[in-house]
XYZ file of C-alpha atoms in Angstrom:
535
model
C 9.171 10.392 -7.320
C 6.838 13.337 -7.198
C 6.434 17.304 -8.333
C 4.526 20.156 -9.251
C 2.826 23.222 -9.172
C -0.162 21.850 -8.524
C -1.451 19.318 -6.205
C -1.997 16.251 -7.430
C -5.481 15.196 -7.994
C -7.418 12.926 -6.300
C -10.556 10.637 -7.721
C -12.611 12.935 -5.055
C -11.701 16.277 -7.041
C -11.141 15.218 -10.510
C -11.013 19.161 -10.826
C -7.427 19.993 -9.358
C -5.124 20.043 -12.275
C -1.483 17.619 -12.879
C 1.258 18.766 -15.149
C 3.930 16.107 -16.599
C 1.063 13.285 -15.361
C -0.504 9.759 -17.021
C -3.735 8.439 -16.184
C -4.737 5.393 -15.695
C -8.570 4.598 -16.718
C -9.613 1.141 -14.477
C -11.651 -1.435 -16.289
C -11.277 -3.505 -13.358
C -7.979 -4.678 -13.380
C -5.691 -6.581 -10.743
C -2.719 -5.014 -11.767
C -4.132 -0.871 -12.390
C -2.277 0.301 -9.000
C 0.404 -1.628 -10.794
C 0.515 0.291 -13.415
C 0.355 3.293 -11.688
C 3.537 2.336 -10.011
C 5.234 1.561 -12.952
C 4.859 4.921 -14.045
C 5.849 6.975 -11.007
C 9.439 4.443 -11.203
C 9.661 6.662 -14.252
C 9.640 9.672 -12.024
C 6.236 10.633 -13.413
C 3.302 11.452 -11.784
C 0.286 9.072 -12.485
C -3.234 8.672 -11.061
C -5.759 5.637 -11.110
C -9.634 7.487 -12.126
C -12.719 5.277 -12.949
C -13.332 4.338 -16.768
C -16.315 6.201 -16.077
C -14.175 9.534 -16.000
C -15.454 11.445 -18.973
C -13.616 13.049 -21.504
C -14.042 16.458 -20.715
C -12.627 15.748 -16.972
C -9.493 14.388 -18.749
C -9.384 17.753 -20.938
C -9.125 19.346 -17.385
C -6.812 17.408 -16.504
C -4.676 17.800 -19.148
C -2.686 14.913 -18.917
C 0.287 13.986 -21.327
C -1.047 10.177 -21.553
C -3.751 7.749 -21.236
C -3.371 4.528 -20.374
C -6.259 2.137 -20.215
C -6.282 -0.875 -17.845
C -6.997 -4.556 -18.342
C -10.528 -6.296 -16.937
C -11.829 -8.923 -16.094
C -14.890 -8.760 -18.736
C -14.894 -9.196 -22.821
C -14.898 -6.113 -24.293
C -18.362 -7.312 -26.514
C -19.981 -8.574 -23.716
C -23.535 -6.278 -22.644
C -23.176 -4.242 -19.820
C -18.881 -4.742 -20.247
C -17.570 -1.312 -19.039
C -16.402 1.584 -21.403
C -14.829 3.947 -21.572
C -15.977 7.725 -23.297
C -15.934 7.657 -27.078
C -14.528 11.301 -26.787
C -11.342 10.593 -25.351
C -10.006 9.814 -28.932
C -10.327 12.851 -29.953
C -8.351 14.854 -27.147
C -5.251 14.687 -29.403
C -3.529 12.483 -26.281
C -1.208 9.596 -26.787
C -3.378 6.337 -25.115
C -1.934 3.053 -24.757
C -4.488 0.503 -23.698
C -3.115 -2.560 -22.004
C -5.118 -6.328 -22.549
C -8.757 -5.696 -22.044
C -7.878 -1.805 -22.956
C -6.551 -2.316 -26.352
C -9.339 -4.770 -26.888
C -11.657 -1.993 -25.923
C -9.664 0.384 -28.270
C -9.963 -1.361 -31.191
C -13.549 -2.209 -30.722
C -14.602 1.038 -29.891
C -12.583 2.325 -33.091
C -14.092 -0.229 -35.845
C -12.053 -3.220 -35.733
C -13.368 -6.738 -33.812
C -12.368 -8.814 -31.298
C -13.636 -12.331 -30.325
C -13.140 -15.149 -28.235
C -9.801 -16.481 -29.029
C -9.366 -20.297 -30.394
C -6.259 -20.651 -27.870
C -6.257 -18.598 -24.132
C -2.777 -16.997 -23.918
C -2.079 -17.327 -19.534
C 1.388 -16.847 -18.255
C 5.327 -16.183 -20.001
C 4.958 -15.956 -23.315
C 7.945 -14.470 -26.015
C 7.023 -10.973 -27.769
C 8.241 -11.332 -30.914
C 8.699 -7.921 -32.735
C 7.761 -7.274 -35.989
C 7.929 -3.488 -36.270
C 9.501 -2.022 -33.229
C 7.937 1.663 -33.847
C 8.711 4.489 -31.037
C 6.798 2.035 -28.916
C 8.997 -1.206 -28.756
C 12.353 0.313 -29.330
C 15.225 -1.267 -27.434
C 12.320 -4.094 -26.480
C 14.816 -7.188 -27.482
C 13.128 -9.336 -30.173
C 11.783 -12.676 -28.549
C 11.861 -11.259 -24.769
C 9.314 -12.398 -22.050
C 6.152 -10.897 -21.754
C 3.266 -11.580 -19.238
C -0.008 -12.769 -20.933
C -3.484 -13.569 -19.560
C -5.964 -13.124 -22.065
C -8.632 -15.287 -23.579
C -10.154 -12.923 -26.250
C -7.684 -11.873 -29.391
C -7.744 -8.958 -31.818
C -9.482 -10.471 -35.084
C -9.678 -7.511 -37.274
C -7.896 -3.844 -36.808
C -9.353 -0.244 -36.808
C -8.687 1.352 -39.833
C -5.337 3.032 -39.704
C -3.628 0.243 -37.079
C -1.014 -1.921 -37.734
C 0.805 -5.011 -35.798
C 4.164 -4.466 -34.027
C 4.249 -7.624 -32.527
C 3.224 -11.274 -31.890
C 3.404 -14.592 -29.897
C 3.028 -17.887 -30.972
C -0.644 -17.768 -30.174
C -1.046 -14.205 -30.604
C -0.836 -12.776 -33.899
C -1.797 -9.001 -32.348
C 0.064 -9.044 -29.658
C 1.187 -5.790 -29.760
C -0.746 -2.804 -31.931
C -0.056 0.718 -33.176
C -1.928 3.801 -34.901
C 1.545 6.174 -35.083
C -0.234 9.160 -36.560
C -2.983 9.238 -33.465
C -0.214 8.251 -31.129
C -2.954 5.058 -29.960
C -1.029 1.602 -29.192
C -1.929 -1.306 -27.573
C -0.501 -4.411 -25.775
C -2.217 -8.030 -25.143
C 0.349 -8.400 -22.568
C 0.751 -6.788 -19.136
C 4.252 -4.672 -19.277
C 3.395 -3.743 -16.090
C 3.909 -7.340 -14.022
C 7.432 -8.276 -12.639
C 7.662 -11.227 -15.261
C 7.226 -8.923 -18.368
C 11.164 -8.406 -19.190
C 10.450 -6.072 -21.216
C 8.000 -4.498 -19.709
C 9.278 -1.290 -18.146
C 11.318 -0.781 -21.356
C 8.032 -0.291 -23.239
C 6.745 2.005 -20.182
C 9.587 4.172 -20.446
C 9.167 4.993 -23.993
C 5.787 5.705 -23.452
C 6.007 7.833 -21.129
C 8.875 9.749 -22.091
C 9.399 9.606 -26.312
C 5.163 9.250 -27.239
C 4.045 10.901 -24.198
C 6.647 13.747 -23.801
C 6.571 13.463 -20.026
C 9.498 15.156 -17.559
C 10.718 12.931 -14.738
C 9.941 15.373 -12.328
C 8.001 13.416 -9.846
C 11.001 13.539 -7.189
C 10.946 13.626 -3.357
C 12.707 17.031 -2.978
C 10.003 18.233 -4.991
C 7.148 16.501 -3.017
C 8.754 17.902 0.347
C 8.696 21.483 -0.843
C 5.082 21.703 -1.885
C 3.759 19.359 0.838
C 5.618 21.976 3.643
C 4.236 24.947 1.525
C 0.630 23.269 0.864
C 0.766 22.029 4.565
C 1.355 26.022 5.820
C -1.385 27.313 3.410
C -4.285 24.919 4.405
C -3.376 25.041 8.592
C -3.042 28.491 8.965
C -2.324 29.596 11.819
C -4.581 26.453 13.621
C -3.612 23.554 15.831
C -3.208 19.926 14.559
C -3.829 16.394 16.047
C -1.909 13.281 14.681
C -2.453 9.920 16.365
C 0.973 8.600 15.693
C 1.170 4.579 15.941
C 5.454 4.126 15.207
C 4.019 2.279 12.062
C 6.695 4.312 8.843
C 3.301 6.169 7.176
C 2.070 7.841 10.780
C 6.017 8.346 11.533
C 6.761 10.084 8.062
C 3.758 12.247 8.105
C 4.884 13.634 11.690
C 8.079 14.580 11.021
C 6.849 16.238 7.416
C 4.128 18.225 9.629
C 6.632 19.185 12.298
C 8.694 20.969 9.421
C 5.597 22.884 8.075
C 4.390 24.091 11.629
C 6.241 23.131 14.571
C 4.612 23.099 17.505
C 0.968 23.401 16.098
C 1.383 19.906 15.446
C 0.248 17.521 18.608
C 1.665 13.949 18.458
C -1.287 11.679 20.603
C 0.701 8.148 20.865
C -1.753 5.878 22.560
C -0.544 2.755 24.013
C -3.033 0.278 23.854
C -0.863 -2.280 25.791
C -0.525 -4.834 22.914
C 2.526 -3.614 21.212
C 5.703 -5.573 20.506
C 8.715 -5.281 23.682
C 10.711 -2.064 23.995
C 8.637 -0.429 20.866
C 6.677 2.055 23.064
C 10.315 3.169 24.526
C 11.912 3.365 21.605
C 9.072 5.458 19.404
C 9.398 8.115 22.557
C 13.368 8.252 22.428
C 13.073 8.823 18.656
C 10.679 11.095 18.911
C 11.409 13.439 22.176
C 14.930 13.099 22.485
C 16.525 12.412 19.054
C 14.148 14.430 16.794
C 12.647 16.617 19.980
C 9.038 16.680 18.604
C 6.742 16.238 21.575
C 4.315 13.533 21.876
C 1.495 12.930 24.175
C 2.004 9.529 25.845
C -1.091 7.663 26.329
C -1.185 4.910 28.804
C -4.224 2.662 28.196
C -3.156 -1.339 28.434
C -5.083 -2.016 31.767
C -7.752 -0.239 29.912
C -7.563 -2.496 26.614
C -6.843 -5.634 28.322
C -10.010 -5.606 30.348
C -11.968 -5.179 27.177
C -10.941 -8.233 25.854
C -11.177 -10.428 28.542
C -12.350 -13.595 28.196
C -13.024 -12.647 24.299
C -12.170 -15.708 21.916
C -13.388 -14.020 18.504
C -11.031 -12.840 16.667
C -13.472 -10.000 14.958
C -15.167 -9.764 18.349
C -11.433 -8.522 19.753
C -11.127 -6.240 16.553
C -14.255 -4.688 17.400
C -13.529 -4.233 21.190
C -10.281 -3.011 20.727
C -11.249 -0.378 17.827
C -14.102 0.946 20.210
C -12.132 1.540 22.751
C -9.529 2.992 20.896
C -12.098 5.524 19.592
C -13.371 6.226 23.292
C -9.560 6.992 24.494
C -8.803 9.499 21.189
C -12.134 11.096 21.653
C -11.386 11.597 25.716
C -7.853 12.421 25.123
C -8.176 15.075 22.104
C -10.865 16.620 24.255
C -8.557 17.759 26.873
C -5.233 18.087 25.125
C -7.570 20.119 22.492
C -9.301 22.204 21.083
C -7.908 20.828 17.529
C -9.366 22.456 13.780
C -7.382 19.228 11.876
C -6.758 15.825 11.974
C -3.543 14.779 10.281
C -4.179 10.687 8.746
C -1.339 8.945 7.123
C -4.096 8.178 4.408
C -2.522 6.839 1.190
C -3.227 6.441 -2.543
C -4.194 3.514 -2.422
C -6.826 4.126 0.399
C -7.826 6.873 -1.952
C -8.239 4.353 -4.678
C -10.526 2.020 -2.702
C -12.464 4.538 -0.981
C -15.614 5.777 -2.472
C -17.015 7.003 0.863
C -14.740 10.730 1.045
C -16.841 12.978 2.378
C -16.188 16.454 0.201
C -17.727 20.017 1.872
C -18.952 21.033 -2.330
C -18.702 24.941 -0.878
C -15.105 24.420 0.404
C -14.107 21.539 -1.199
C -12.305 20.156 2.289
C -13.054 16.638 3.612
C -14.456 16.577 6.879
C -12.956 13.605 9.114
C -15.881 10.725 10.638
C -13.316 7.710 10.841
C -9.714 7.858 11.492
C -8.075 5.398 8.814
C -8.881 1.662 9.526
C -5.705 -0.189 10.754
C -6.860 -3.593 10.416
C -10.281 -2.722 11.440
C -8.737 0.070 14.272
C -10.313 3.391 14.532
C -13.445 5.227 13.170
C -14.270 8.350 14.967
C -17.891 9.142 16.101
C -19.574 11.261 13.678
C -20.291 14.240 15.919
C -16.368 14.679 15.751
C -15.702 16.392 13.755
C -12.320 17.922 12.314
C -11.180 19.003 8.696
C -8.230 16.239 7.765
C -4.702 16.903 6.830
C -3.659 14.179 4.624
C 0.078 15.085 2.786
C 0.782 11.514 2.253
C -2.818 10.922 0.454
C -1.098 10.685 -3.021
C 1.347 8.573 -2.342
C 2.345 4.490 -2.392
C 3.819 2.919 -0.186
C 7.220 2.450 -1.485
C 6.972 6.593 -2.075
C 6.550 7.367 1.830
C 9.737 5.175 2.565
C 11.604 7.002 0.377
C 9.950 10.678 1.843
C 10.970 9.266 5.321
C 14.189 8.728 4.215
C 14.523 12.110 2.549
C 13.448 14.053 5.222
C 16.021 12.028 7.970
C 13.479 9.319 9.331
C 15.197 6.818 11.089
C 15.897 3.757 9.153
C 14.757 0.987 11.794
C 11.091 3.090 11.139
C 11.404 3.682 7.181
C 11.724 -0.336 7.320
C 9.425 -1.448 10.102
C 7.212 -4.569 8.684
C 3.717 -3.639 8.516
C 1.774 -4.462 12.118
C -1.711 -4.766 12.815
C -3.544 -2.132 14.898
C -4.898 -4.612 17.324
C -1.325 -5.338 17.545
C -0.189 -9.170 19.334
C -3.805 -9.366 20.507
C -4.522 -10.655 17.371
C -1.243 -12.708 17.359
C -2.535 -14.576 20.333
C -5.158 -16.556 19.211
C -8.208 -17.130 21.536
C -8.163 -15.558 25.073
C -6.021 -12.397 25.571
C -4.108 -12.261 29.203
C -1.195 -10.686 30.573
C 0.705 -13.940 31.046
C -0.078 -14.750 27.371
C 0.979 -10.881 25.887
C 4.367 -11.816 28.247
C 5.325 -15.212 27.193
C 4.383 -14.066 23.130
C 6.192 -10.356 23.517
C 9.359 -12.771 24.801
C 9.210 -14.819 21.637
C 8.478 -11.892 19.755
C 11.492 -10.442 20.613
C 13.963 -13.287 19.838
C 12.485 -13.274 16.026
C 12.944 -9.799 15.254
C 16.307 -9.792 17.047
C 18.104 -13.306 14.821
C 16.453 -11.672 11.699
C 18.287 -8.754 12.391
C 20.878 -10.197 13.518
C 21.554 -12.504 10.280
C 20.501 -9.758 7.915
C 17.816 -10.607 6.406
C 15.095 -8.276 7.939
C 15.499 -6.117 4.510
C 14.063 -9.194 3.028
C 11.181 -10.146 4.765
C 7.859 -8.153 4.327
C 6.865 -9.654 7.729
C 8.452 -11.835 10.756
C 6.939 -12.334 13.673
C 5.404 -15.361 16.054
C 2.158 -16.302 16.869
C 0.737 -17.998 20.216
C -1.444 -20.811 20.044
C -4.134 -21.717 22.506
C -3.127 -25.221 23.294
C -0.482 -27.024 25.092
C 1.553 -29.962 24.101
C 3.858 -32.449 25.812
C 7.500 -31.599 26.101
C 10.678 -32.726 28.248
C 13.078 -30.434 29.635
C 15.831 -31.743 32.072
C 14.586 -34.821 32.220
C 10.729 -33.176 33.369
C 8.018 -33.579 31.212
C 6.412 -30.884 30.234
C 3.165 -29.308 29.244
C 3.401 -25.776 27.773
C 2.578 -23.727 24.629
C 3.565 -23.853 20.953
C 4.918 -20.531 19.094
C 4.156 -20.504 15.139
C 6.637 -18.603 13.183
C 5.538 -16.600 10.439
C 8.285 -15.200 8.050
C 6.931 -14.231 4.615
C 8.526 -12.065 1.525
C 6.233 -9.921 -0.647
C 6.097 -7.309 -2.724
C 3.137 -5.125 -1.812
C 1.295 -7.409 0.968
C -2.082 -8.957 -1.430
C 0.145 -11.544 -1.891
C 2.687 -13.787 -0.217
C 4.875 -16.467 0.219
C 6.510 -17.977 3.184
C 10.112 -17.266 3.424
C 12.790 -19.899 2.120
C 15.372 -18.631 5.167
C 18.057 -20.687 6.418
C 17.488 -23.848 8.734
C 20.277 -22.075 10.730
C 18.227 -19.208 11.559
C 15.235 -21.069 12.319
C 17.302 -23.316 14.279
C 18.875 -20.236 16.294
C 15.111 -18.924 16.653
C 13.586 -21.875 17.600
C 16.677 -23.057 20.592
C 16.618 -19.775 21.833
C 12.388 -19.419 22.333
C 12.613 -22.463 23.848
C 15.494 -22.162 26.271
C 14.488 -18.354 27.728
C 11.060 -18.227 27.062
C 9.116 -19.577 30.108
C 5.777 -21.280 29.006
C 6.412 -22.490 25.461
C 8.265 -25.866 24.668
C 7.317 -26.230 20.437
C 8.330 -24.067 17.812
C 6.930 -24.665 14.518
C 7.188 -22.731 10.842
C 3.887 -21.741 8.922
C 4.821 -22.865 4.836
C 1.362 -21.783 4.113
C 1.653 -19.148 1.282
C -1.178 -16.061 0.745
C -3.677 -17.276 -0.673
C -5.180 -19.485 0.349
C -3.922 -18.600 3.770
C -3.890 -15.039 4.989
C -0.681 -13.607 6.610
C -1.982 -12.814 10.360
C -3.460 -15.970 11.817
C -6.493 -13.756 13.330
């Protein structure tokens, strides 16, 4: 997974240098965090900069490859980004990937036009000379296209290593310069191929190490962690979630009891999870953590609130009021530990850099669902160890470092917790009857084994009531939606093809110990067009 001497760089200090590292210039593409990924399954390290990255900042870098992305634009459109002209001549192996090998041979002499046939979806590769780039890549294997421009003409020097039916430069090569190129995404799941051609990329054109490994990552985060603190106190608002969970026990090995744990309990969170976080925490792993008690608090803020960003907005504000009160007098703290990750770093174009120290000064805490955001007179220099890492990468750190696996596998949940799980009003009836329900899902998924294969399971409560008969009694009570969906990284989803057993099992047993609900019903709706929280 991860290594080095050196930190690994982020977009905000393109100055920090990576050995045995790719990068990844994004033209825009869907798939670029993809691709970065990809790479780091290689056990190298890889980072996602702007196309506007110039070639001299990549000489700093000194990477071992370049991979360009795929876009959204044609590469001989005006105004269609670029990338700089100079970067061919840092002697660097560069593979550019759809839109990037388009952009490669453009920007190298050849041509590329509209194409008399769009190539969308499975196509078969096949290979006409393998080269170091294609070896092993079986002749007539799968490949993921979705391109409507084609190579016409080739730069001087290039030659074809591949096709599909509709492709005749499907896959391109310049040996001597160490340049290829792909109209297909190797990156994608349906590319069979695909990680075949990564892997000798990275490893026989680019030269790269696997060296990116967790042991690794521990030992220089502990060691980086010890350098940067000092000798100062830390704050970490922990929330039970796997990236706030990892990061405390990987602080608590760098500096012990520096490191202040704030859990605060906003009174929306699922049943027995604010009892079992503590137990893990105090007892089994005995690193202290300040128990915040603030439900009466939340739920009065919401009341009678229907929105569902008018609750968001509530609930973050007064989530910023309690961690402001409550770091004041557990404090004074110099940093503020954030279970920020690289894909936040990605997306972010708001880091605020100190261009004397070079340390980023803290005005929001990370946004959980649209939870938290300090005030800006608040000021504290961050701690963020996790910052360079996916998601995938901080379950396997929490493993590594003895996390408990019920946390290293916790399904992602919002930060406004089951109030946004109960749609319209809040109360305390409704967080009962929903927490009960709740409960019963996570405990037949669990149960029947398939929590591993969910990326989220949980119920919703809906603001009406229908008819019902119980005993011979009609009655007149609320529905519970359950949502059970499997994904890969969250932008996307489908609902989960489970047993009618299980959703049998869920549905009798909500009904028959659940007081207040008399309908269960199962949410098919896939993301898009839906969304996978209801609020």
């Amino acid at each position: 997974m991860i290594p080095q001497t050196h930190p690994p760089l982020s977009p905000a200090a393109p100055e920090r240098l990576v050995h045995h590292s790719l990068v990844i210039l994004d033209f825009g593409s869907q798939y670029s965090e993809l691709i970065a990924r990809r790479i780091r399954e290689t056990q190298v390290y890889s980072q996602v900069l702007s196309h506007r990255t110039s070639a001299e900042q990549i000489r700093r870098l000194a990477p071992q490859g370049i991979i360009l992305s795929g876009g959204p634009q044609s590469v001989y459109t005006p105004g269609a980004p670029q990338c700089d002209q100079g970067i061919w001549e840092l002697g660097i192996p560069i593979l550019g990937v759809c839109y990037g090998m388009q952009l490669m041979v453009q920007q190298l002499g050849g041509e590329v036009a509209a194409a008399e046939r769009g190539e969308y979806g499975k196509a078969s590769l096949w290979v006409d000379e393998a080269g170091e780039l294609l070896a092993q890549v079986v002749d007539g294997t799968t490949m993921w296209m979705s391109h409507g421009d084609s190579v016409v003409c080739l730069p001087e020097g290039f030659q074809v290593l591949a096709h599909t039916d509709n492709t005749p430069a499907a896959a391109v090569a310049e040996p001597r310069r160490r340049f290829y190129g792909v109209q297909f995404h190797p990156e994608v799941v349906h590319s069979l191929g695909g990680m075949t051609l990564i892997r000798n990329f990275v490893y026989h054109i680019c030269g790269c190490q696997p060296t990116w490994t967790t042991a690794a990552f521990v030992e220089e985060s502990v060691r980086d962690i010890r350098a940067q603190v000092g000798d100062k106190r830390v704050l970490l608002a922990l929330s039970g979630g796997v990236d706030s969970s990892t990061l405390a026990f990987l602080l608590y090995r760098a500096i012990g009891d520096q490191l202040t744990c704030m859990f605060i309990d906003q009174g929306f969170m699922r049943k027995q999870e604010p009892e079992r976080l503590l137990k893990v925490f105090r007892e089994q792993f005995h690193i202290p953590v300040q128990y915040v008690d603030a439900g009466e608090r939340f739920l009065q803020a919401i009341e009678g609130v229907t929105d569902p960003e008018e609750k968001r907005k509530i609930i973050g504000r007064e989530f910023i009021q309690v961690f402001e009160l409550e770091s004041q007098r557990l404090g004074p703290f110099d940093y503020l530990a954030q279970g920020t990750l690289y894909p936040d770093v990605i997306e972010s174009a708001d880091a605020n850099v100190d261009p004397k120290t070079g340390e980023r000064t803290a005005v929001k805490i990370k946004s959980h669902h649209n939870v938290g955001g300090l005030p800006k007179d608040l000021r504290f220099k961050l701690v963020e160890p996790l910052r360079n890492l996916f998601k995938d990468e901080v379950r396997q750190l929490g493993r590594a470092i003895g996390l408990p696996e019920e946390i290293v596998q916790r399904h992602p949940f919002p930060g406004p917790g089951l109030a946004i799980r109960i749609l319209g009003e809040v109360t305390a009836e409704k967080l009962a009857i929903l927490r009960e329900a709740d409960f019963i899902v996570r405990q037949e998924i669990n149960r029947q084994g398939v929590y591993g294969q969910l990326w989220q399971a949980f119920a919703v409560l809906l603001p009406i009531r229908t008819v019902g008969v119980m005993g011979d009694q009609r009655t007149y009570a609320y529905p519970v939606v359950l949502r059970l969906v499997a994904s890969e990284d969250g932008m996307t989803a489908d609902w989960a093809r489970v047993p009618y057993d299980l959703l049998e099992c869920i549905s009798t047993r909500i009904v028959n110990e659940v007081r207040g609900v008399n309908r269960v019903v199962y949410d098919i709706t896939s993301k898009p067009p839906g969304t996978i929280e209801w609020e």
